[in-house]
Short mmCIF file of C-alpha atoms in Angstrom, two decimals:
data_model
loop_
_atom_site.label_atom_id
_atom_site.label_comp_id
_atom_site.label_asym_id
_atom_site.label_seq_id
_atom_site.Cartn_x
_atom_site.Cartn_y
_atom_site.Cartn_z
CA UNK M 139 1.80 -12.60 -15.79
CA UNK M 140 -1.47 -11.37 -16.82
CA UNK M 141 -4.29 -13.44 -18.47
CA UNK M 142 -6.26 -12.05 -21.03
CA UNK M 143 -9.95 -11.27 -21.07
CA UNK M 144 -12.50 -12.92 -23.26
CA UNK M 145 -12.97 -9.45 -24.66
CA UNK M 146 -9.44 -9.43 -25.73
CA UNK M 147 -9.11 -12.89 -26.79
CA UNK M 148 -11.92 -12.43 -28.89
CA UNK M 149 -10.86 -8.96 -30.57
CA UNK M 150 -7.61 -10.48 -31.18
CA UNK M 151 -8.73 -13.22 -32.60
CA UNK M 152 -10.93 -12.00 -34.66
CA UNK M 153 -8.59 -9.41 -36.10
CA UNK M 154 -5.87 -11.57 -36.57
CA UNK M 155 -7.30 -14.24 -38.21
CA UNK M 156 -10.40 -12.91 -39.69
CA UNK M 157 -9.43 -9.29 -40.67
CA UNK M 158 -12.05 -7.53 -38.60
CA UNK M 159 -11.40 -4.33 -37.18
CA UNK M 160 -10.05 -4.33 -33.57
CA UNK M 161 -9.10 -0.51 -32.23
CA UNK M 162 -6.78 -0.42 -29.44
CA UNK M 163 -8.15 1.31 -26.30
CA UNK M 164 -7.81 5.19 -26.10
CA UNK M 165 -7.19 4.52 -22.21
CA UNK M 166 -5.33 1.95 -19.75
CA UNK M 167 -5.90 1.99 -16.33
CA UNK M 168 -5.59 -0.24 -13.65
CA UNK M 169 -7.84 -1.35 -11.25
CA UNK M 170 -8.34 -2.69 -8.14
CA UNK M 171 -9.81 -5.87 -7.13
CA UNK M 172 -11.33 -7.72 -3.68
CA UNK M 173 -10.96 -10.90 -5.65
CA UNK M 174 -9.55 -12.19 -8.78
CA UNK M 175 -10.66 -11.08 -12.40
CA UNK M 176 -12.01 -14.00 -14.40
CA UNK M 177 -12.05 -13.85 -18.17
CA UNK M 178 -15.54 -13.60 -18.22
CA UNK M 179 -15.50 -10.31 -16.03
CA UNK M 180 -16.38 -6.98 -17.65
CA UNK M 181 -14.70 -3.89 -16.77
CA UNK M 182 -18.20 -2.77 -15.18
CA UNK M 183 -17.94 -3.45 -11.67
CA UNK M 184 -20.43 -5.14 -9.01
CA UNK M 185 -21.59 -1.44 -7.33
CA UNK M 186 -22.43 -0.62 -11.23
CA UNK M 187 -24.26 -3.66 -12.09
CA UNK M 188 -21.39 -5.59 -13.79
CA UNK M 189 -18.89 -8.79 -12.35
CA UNK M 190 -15.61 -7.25 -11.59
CA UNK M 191 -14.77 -7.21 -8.16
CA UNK M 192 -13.47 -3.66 -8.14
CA UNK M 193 -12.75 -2.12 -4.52
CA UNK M 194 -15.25 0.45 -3.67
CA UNK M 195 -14.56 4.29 -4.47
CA UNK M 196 -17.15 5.24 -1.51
CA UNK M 197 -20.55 5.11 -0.57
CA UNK M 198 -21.54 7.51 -2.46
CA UNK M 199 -21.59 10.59 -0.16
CA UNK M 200 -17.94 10.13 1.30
CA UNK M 201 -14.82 9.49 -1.04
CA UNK M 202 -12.75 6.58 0.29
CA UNK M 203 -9.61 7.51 -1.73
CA UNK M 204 -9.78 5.00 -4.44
CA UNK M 205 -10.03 5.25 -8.09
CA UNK M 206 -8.94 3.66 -10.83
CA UNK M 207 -4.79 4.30 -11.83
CA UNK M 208 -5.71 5.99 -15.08
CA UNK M 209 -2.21 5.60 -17.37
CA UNK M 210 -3.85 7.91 -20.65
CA UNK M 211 -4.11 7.00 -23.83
CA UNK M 212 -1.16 4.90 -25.26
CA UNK M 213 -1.27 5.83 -28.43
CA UNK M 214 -0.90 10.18 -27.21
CA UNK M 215 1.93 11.98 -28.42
CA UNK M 216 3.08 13.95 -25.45
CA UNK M 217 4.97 17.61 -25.80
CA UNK M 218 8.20 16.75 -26.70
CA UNK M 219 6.86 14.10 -29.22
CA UNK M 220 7.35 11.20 -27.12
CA UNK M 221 4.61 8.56 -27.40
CA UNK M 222 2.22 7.95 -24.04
CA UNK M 223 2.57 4.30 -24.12
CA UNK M 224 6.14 4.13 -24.45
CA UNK M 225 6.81 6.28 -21.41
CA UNK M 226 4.57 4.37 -19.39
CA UNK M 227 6.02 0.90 -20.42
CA UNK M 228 8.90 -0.77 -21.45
CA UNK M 229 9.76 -3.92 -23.99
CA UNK M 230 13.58 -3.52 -23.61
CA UNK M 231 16.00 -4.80 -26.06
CA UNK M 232 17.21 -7.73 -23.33
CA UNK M 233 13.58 -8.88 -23.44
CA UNK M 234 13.15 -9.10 -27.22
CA UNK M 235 16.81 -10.61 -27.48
CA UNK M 236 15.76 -13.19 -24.74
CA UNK M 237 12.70 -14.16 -26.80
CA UNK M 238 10.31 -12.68 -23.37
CA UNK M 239 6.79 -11.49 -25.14
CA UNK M 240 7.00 -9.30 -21.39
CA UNK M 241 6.76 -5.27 -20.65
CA UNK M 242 6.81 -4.06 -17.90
CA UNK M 243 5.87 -0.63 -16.21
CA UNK M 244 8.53 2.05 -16.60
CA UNK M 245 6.77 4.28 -14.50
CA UNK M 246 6.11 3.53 -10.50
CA UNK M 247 1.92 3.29 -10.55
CA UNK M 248 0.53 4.47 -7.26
CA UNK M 249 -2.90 4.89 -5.89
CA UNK M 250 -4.38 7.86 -3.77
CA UNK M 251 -4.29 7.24 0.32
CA UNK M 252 -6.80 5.27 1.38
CA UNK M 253 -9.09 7.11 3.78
CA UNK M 254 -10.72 4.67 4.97
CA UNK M 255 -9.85 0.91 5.26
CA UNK M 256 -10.20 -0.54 2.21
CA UNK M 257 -9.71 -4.04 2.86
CA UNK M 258 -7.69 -6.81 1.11
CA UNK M 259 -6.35 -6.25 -2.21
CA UNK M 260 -5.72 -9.93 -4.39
CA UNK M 261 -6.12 -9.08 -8.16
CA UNK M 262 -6.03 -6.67 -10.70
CA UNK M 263 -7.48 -5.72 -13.28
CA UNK M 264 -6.38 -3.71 -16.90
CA UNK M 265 -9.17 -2.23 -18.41
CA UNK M 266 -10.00 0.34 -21.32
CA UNK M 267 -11.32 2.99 -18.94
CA UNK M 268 -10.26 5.31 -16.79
CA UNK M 269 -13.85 5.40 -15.43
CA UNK M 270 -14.41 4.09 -11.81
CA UNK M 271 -16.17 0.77 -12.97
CA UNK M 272 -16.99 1.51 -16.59
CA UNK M 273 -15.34 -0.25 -19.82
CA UNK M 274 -14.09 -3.28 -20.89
CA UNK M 275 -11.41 -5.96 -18.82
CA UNK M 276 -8.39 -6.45 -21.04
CA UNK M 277 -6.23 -8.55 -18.98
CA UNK M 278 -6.42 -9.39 -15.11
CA UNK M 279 -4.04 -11.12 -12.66
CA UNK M 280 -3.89 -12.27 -8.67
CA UNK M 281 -1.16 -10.47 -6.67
CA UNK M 282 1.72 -12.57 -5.42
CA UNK M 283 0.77 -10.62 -2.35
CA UNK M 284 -2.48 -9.99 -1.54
CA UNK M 285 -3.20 -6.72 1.11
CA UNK M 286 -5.00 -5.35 3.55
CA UNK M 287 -5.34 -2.16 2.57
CA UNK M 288 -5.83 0.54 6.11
CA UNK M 289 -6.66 3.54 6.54
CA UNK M 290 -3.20 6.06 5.30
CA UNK M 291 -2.02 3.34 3.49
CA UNK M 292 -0.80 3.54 -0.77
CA UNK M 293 -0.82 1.03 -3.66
CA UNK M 294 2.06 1.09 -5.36
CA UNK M 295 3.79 -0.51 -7.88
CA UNK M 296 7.41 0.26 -8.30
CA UNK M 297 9.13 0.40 -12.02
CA UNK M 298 9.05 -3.02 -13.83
CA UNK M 299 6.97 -4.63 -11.25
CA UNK M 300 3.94 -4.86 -12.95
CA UNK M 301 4.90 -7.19 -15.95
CA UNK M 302 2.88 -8.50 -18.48
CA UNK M 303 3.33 -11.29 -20.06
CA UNK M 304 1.16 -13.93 -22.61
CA UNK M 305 2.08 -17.79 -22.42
#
């Protein structure tokens, strides 16, 4: 499950009950955190001058492998005429029949080798930029399983095991 950002919360709200203008992102990517997101967190991370506990992409000379999981813009119609945010996700016909506001990733998401030790890996974070640190936090979440992240090792998330869900 993923919680939502006061960002969100507040665009949503707004929209929905106040009929002001809420755009969906252009971009989704994921992010990856050395703690857990809070609601309050921007997308702008601590190395940048913001509050999200994104892992470092370096020091700035050397590359350490990481960057953002950029997933495009959702709203993209790809060659063929398929839309970008339906390949990428999935709200299946057993979920909507089971009454489950949940998608899930119908893609596996993985993350460059790490070439350098990253350290542990405990949240997430969903944000409107593909940027390394820029944008704005739409949703956040701890992993069931947090990791230590070495040097040679991948991030991945294998099809429908990044679900999203609102309670």
């Amino acid at each position: 499950m993923a919680a939502l950002s006061d960002y969100l919360e507040s665009g949503l709200l707004n929209h929905v009950f106040r009929g002001t203008t809420f755009s969906p992102p252009t971009a989704i990517a994921i992010a990856l955190c050395s703690g857990v997101p809070q609601e309050s967190d921007t997308g702008v991370n601590i190395e940048k001058g913001g509050n999200l506990w994104e892992l470092p992409s370096g020091d700035g000379v050397i590359a350490n492998g990481y960057a953002r999981q950029g997933l495009g813009n959702p709203k993209e119609v790809l060659e063929g005429g398929e839309i970008n945010g339906d390949k990428k996700w999935n709200h299946t016909s057993d979920d909507i029949n089971a009454g489950s506001g949940v998608i899930k990733n119908a893609q596996n998401i993985l993350f460059d080798q790490a070439t350098v030790d990253w350290g542990v890996v405990s949240g997430i974070a969903i944000t409107d930029s593909e940027e390394y640190g820029e944008g704005n936090l739409l949703m956040y979440a701890e992993l069931d399983n947090p990791r230590t992240i070495y040097t040679g090792d991948s991030v991945k998330f294998d099809v429908t095991t990044l679900q999203i869900s609102f309670n």
